[in-house]
PDB file of C-alpha atoms in Angstrom:
ATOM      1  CA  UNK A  19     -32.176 -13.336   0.414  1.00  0.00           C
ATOM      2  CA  UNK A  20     -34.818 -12.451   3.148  1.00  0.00           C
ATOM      3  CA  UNK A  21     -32.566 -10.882   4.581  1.00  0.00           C
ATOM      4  CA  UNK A  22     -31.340  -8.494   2.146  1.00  0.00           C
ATOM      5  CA  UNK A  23     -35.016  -7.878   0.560  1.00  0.00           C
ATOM      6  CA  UNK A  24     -35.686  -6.556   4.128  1.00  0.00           C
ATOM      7  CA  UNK A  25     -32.938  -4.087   4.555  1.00  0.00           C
ATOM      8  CA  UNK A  26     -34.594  -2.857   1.155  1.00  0.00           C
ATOM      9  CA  UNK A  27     -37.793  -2.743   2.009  1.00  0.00           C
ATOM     10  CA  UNK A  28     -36.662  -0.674   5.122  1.00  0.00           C
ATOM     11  CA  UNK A  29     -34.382   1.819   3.314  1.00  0.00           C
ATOM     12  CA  UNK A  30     -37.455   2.283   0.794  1.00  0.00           C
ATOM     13  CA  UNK A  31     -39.875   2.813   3.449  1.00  0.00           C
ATOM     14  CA  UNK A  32     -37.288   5.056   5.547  1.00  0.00           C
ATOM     15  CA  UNK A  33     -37.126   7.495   2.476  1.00  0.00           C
ATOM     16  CA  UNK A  34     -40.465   7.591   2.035  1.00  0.00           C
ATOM     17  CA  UNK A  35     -41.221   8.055   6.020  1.00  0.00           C
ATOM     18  CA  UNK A  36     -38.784  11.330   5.730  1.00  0.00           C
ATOM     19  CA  UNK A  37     -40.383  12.933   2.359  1.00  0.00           C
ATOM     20  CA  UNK A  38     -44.020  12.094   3.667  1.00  0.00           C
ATOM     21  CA  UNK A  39     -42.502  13.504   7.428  1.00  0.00           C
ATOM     22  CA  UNK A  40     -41.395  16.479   5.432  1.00  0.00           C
ATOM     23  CA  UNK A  41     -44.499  17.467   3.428  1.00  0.00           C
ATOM     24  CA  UNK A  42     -46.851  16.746   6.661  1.00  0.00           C
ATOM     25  CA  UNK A  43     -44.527  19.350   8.541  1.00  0.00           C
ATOM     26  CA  UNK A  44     -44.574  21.707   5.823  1.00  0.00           C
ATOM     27  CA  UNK A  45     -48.501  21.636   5.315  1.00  0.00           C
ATOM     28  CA  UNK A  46     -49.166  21.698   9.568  1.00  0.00           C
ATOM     29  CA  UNK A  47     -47.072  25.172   9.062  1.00  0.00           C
ATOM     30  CA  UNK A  48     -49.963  26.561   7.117  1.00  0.00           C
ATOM     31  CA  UNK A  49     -47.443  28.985   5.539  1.00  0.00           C
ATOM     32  CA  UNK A  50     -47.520  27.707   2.141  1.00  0.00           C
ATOM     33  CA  UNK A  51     -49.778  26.540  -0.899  1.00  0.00           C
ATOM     34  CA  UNK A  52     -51.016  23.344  -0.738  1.00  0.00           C
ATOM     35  CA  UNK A  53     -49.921  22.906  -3.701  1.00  0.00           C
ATOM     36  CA  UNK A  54     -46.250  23.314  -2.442  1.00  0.00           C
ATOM     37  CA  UNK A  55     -46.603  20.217  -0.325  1.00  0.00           C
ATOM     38  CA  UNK A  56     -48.440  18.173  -3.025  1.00  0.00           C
ATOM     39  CA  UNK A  57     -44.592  18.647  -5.305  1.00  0.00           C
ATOM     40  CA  UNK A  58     -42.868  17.663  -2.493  1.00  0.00           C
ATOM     41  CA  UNK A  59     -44.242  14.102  -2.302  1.00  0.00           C
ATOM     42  CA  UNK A  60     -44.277  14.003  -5.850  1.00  0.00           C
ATOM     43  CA  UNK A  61     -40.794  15.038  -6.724  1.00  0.00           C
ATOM     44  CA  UNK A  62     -39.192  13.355  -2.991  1.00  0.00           C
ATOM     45  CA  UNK A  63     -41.255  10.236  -3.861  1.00  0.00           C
ATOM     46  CA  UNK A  64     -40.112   9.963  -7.385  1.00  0.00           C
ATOM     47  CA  UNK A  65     -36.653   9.361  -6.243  1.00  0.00           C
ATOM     48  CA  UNK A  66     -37.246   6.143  -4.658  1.00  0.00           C
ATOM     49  CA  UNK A  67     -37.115   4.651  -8.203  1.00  0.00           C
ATOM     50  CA  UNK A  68     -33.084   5.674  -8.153  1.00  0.00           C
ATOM     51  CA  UNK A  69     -32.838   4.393  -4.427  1.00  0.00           C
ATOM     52  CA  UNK A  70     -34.232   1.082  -6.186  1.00  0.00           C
ATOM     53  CA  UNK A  71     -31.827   1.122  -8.843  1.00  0.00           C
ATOM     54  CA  UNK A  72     -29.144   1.904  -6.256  1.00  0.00           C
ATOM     55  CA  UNK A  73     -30.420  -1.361  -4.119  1.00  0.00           C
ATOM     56  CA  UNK A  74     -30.937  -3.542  -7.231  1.00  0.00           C
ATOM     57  CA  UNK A  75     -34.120  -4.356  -5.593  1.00  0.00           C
ATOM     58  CA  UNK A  76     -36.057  -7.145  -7.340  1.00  0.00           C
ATOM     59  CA  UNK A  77     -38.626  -6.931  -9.742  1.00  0.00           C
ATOM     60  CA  UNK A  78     -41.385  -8.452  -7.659  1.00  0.00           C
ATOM     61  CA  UNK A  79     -40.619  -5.716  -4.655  1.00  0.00           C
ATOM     62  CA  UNK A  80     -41.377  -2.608  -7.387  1.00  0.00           C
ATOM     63  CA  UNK A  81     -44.624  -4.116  -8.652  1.00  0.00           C
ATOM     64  CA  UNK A  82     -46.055  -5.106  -4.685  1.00  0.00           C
ATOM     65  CA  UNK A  83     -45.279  -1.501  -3.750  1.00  0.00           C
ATOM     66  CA  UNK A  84     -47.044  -0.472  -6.883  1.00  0.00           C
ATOM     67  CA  UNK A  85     -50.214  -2.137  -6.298  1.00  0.00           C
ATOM     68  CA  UNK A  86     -50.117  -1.057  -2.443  1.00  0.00           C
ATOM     69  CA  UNK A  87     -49.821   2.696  -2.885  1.00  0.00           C
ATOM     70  CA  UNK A  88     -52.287   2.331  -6.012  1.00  0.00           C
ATOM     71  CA  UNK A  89     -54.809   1.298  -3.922  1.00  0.00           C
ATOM     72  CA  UNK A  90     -53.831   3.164  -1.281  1.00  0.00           C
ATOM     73  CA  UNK A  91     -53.939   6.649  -3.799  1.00  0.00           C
ATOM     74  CA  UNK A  92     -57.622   5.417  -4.729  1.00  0.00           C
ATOM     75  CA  UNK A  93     -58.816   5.479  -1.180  1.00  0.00           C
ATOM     76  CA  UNK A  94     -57.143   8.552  -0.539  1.00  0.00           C
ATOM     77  CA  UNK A  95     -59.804  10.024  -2.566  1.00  0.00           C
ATOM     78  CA  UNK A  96     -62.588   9.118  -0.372  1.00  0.00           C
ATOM     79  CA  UNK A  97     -60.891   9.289   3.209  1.00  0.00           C
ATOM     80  CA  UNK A  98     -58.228  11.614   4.370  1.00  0.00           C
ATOM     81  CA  UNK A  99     -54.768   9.138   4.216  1.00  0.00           C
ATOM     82  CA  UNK A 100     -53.029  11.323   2.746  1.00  0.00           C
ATOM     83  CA  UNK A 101     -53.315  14.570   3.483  1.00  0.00           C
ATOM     84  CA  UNK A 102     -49.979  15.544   2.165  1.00  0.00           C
ATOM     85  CA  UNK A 103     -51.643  15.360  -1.056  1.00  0.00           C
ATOM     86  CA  UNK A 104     -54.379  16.416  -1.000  1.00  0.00           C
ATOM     87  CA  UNK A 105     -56.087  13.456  -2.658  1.00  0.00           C
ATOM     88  CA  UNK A 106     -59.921  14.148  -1.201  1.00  0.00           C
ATOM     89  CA  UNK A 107     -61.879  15.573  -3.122  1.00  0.00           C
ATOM     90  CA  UNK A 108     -59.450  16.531  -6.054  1.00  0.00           C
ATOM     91  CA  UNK A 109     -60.523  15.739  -9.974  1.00  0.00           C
ATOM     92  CA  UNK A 110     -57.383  14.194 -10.413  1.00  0.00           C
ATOM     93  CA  UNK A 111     -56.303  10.451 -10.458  1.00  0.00           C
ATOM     94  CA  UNK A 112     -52.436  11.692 -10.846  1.00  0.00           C
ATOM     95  CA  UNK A 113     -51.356   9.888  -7.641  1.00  0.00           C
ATOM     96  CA  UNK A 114     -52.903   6.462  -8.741  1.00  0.00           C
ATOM     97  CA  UNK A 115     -51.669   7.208 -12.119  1.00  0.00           C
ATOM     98  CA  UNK A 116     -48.220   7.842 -10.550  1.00  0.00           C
ATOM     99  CA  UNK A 117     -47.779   4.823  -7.958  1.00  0.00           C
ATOM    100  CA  UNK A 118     -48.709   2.677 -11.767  1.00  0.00           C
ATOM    101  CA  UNK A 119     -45.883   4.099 -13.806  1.00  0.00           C
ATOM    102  CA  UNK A 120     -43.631   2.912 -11.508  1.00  0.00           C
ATOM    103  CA  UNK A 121     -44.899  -0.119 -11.406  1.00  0.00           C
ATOM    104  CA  UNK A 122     -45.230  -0.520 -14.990  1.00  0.00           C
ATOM    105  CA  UNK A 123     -41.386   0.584 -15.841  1.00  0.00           C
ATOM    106  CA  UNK A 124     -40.269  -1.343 -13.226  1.00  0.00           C
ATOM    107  CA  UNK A 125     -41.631  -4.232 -14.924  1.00  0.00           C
ATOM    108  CA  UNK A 126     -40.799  -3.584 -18.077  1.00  0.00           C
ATOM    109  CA  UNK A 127     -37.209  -3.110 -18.130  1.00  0.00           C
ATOM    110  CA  UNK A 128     -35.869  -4.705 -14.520  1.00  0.00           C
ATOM    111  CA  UNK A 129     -35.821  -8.068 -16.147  1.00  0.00           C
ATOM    112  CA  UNK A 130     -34.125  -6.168 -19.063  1.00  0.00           C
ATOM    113  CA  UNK A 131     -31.277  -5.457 -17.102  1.00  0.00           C
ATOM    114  CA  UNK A 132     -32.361  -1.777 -18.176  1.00  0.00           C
ATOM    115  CA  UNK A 133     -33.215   0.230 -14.646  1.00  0.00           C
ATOM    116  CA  UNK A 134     -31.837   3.698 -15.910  1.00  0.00           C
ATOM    117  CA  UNK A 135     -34.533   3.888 -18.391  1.00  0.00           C
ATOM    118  CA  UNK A 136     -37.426   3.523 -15.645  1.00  0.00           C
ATOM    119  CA  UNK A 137     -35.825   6.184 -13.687  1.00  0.00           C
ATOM    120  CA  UNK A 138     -35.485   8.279 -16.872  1.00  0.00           C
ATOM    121  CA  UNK A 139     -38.935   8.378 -17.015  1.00  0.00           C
ATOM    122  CA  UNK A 140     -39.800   8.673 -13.314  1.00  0.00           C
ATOM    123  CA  UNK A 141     -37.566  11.334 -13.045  1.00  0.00           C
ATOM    124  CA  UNK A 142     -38.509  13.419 -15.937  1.00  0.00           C
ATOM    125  CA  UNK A 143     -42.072  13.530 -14.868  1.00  0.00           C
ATOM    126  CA  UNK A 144     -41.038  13.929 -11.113  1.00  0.00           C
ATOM    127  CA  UNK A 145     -38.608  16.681 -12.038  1.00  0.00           C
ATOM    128  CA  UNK A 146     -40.564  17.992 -15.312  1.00  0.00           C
ATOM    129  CA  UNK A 147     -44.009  17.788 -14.357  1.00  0.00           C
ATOM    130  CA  UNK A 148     -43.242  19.024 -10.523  1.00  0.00           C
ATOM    131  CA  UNK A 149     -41.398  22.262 -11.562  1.00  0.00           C
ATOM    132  CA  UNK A 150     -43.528  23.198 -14.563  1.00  0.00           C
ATOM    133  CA  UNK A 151     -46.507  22.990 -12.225  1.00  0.00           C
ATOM    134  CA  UNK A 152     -44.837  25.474  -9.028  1.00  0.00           C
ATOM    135  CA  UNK A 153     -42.811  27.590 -12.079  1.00  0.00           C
ATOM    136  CA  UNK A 154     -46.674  27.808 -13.632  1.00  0.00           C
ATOM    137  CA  UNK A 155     -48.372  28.839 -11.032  1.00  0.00           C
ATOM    138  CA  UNK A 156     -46.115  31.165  -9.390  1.00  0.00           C
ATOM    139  CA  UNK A 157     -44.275  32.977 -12.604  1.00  0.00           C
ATOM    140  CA  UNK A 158     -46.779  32.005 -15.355  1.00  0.00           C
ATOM    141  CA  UNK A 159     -46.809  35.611 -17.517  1.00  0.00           C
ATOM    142  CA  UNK A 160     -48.138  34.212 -20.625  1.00  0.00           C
ATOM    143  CA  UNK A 161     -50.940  31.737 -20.349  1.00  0.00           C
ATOM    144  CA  UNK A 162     -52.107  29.403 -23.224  1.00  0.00           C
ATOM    145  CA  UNK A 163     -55.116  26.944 -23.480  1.00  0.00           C
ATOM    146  CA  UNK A 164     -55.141  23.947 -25.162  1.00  0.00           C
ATOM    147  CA  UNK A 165     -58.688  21.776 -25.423  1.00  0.00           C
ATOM    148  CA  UNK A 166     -59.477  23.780 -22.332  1.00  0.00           C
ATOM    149  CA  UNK A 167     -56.346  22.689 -20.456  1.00  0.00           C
ATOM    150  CA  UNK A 168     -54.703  26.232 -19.220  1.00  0.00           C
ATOM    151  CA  UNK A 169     -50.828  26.135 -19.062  1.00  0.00           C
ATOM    152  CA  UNK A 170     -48.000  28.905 -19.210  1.00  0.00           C
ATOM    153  CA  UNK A 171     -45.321  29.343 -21.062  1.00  0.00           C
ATOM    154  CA  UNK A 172     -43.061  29.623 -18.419  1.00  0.00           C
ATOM    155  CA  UNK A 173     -44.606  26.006 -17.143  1.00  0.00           C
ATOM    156  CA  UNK A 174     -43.869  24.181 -20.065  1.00  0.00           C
ATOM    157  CA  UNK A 175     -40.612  25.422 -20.971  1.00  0.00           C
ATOM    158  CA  UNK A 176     -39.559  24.650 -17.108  1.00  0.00           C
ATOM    159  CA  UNK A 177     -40.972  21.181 -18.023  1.00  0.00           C
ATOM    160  CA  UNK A 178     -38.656  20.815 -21.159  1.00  0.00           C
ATOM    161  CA  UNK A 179     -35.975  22.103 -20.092  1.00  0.00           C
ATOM    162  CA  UNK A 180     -36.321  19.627 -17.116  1.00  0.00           C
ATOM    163  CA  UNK A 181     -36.666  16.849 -19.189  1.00  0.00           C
ATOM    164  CA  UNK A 182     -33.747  17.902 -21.408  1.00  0.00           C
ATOM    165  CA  UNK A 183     -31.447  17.901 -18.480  1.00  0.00           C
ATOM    166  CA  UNK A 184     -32.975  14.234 -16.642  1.00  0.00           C
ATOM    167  CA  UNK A 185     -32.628  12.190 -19.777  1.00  0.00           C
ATOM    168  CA  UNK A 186     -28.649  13.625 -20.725  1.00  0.00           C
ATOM    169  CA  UNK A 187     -27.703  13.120 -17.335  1.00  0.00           C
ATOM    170  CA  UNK A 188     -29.200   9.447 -16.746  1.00  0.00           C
ATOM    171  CA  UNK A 189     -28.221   8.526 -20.224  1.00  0.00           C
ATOM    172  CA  UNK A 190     -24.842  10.570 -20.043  1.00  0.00           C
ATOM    173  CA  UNK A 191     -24.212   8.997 -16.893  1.00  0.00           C
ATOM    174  CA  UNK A 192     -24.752   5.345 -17.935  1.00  0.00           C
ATOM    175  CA  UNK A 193     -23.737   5.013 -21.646  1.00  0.00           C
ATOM    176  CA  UNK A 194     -22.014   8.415 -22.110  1.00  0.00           C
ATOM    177  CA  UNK A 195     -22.765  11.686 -23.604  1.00  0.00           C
ATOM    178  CA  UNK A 196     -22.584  10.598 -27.370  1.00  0.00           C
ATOM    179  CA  UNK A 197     -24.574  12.342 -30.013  1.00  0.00           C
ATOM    180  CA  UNK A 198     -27.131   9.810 -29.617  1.00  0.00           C
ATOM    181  CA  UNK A 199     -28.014  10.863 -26.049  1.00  0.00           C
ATOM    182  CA  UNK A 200     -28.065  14.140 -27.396  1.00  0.00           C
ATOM    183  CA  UNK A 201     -30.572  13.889 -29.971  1.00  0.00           C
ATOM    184  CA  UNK A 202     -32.452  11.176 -27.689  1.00  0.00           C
ATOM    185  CA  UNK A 203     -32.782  14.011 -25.028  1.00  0.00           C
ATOM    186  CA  UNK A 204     -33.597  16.878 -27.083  1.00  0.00           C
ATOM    187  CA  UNK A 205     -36.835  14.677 -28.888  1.00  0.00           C
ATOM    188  CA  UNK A 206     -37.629  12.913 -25.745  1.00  0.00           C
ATOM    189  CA  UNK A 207     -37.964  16.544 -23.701  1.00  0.00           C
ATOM    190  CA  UNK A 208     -39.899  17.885 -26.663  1.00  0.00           C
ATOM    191  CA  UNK A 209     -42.770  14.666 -26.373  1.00  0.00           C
ATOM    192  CA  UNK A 210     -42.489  14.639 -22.474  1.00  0.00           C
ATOM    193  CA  UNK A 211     -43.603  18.690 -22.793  1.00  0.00           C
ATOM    194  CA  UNK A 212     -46.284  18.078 -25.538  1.00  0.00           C
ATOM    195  CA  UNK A 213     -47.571  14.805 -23.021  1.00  0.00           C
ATOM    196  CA  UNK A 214     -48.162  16.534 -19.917  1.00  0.00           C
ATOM    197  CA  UNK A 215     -49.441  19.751 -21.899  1.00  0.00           C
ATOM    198  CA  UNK A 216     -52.221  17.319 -23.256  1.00  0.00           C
ATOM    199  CA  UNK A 217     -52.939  15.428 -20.887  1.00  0.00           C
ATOM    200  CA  UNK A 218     -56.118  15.503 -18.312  1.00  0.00           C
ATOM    201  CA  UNK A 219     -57.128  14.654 -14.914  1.00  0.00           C
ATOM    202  CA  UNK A 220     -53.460  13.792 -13.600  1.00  0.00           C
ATOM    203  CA  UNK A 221     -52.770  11.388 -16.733  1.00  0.00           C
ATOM    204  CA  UNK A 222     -49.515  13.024 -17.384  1.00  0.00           C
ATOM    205  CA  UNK A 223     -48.230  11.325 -14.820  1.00  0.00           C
ATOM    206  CA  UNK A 224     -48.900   7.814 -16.488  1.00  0.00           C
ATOM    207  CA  UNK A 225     -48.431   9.380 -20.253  1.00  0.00           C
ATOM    208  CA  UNK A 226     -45.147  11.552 -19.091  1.00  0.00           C
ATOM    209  CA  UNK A 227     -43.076   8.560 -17.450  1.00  0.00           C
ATOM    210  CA  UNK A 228     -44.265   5.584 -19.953  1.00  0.00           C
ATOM    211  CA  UNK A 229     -43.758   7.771 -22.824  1.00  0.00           C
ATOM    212  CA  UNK A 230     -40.401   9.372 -22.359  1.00  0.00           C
ATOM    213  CA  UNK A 231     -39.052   5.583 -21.367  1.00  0.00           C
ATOM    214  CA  UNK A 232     -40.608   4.096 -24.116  1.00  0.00           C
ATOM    215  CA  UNK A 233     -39.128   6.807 -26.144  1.00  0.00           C
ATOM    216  CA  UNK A 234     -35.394   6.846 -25.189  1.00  0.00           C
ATOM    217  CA  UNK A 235     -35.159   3.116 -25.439  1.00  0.00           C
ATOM    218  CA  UNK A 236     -36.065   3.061 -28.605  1.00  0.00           C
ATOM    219  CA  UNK A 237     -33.692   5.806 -30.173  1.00  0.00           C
ATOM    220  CA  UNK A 238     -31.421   4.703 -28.373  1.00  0.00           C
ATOM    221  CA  UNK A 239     -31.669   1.108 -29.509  1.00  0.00           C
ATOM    222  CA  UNK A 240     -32.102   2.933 -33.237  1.00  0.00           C
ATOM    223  CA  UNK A 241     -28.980   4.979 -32.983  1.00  0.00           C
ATOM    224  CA  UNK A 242     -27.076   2.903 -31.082  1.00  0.00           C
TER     225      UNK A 242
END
């Protein structure tokens, strides 16, 4: 057992050595947007939570990484950890917000026997929220504001149409692509979008992943 949480634990931290190596080589360029660096931690990060599901790594080992890079995102605001980021200094919690979801969902429906539905929602904020945000602010045409939040058109139909295509294939993929999925995907795309359009100070990325999970389990579970 020790040995096999181990190999885990070293195939988690491997992946997230290479997408943290990656974004640190890309920002030391100087070539590109910060912002380009910040989605490439978010959306290579985000796929640990498959490389979990792939591992069937315990419950426990999801929640202790949880609390770790929480408090690891929270001092990243004060001292310069992780640059990659670009956590100093930004009015934004999302990467504290972000390292909780996970650890939320995983706790939540690993001892349901139910991983694919924390991935949905990883994955549909990692995917969603990370291309509406580059999409946004590099082909935004038609800007709109909500409660003072700016956002584009182009942004949040990148983010739905994201969503749309995370939650048919993880559904698709594990309980087949049945009218149920469907509709689950279409309604859960349209809430994700409407979530991280509303939401403030990096909060989508709590609101985005809880919701859209909380969400397709329970059509499915309604429709069967």
């Amino acid at each position: 057992m020790m040995a096999t949480a181990l190999v885990q634990i070293g195939l988690v931290a491997a992946w997230l050595a290479v997408v943290g190596g990656v974004a640190e080589g890309v920002r030391r360029t100087g070539r590109f947007a910060t912002e380009i660096t910040r989605k490439i931690v978010h959306i290579g990060a985000g796929h640990v939570i498959l490389l979990a599901w792939w591992l069937h790594t315990p419950a426990w080992m999801g929640i202790t990484a949880s609390v770790v890079f929480s408090g690891v995102a929270l001092l990243s605001y004060r001292l310069p950890i992780l640059p990659g980021v670009d956590g100093v200094g930004r009015n934004s919690l999302g990467t504290f917000f972000y390292a909780v979801s996970i650890g939320v969902l995983t706790a939540v429906f690993w001892p349901l026997g139910l991983p694919q539905y924390a991935a949905l929602g990883i994955l549909v904020m990692t995917w969603g929220d990370g291309l509406a945000a580059l999409v946004g602010q590099n082909f935004g045409r038609h800007p709109y504001k909500i409660f003072g939040n700016q956002k584009s058109w182009e942004g949040s139909l990148t983010m739905a149409l994201a969503s749309l295509l995370v939650v048919l294939l993880v559904l698709g993929l594990t309980a087949g692509f049945t009218e149920a999925v469907w509709a689950t995907a279409l309604v859960v795309a349209i809430a994700a979008t409407l979530l991280e359009t509303l939401s403030f100070y990096g909060l989508d990325n709590l609101t985005v992943p809880l919701g859209s999970a909380a969400l397709a389990y329970g059509l499915v579970s309604w429709m069967g």
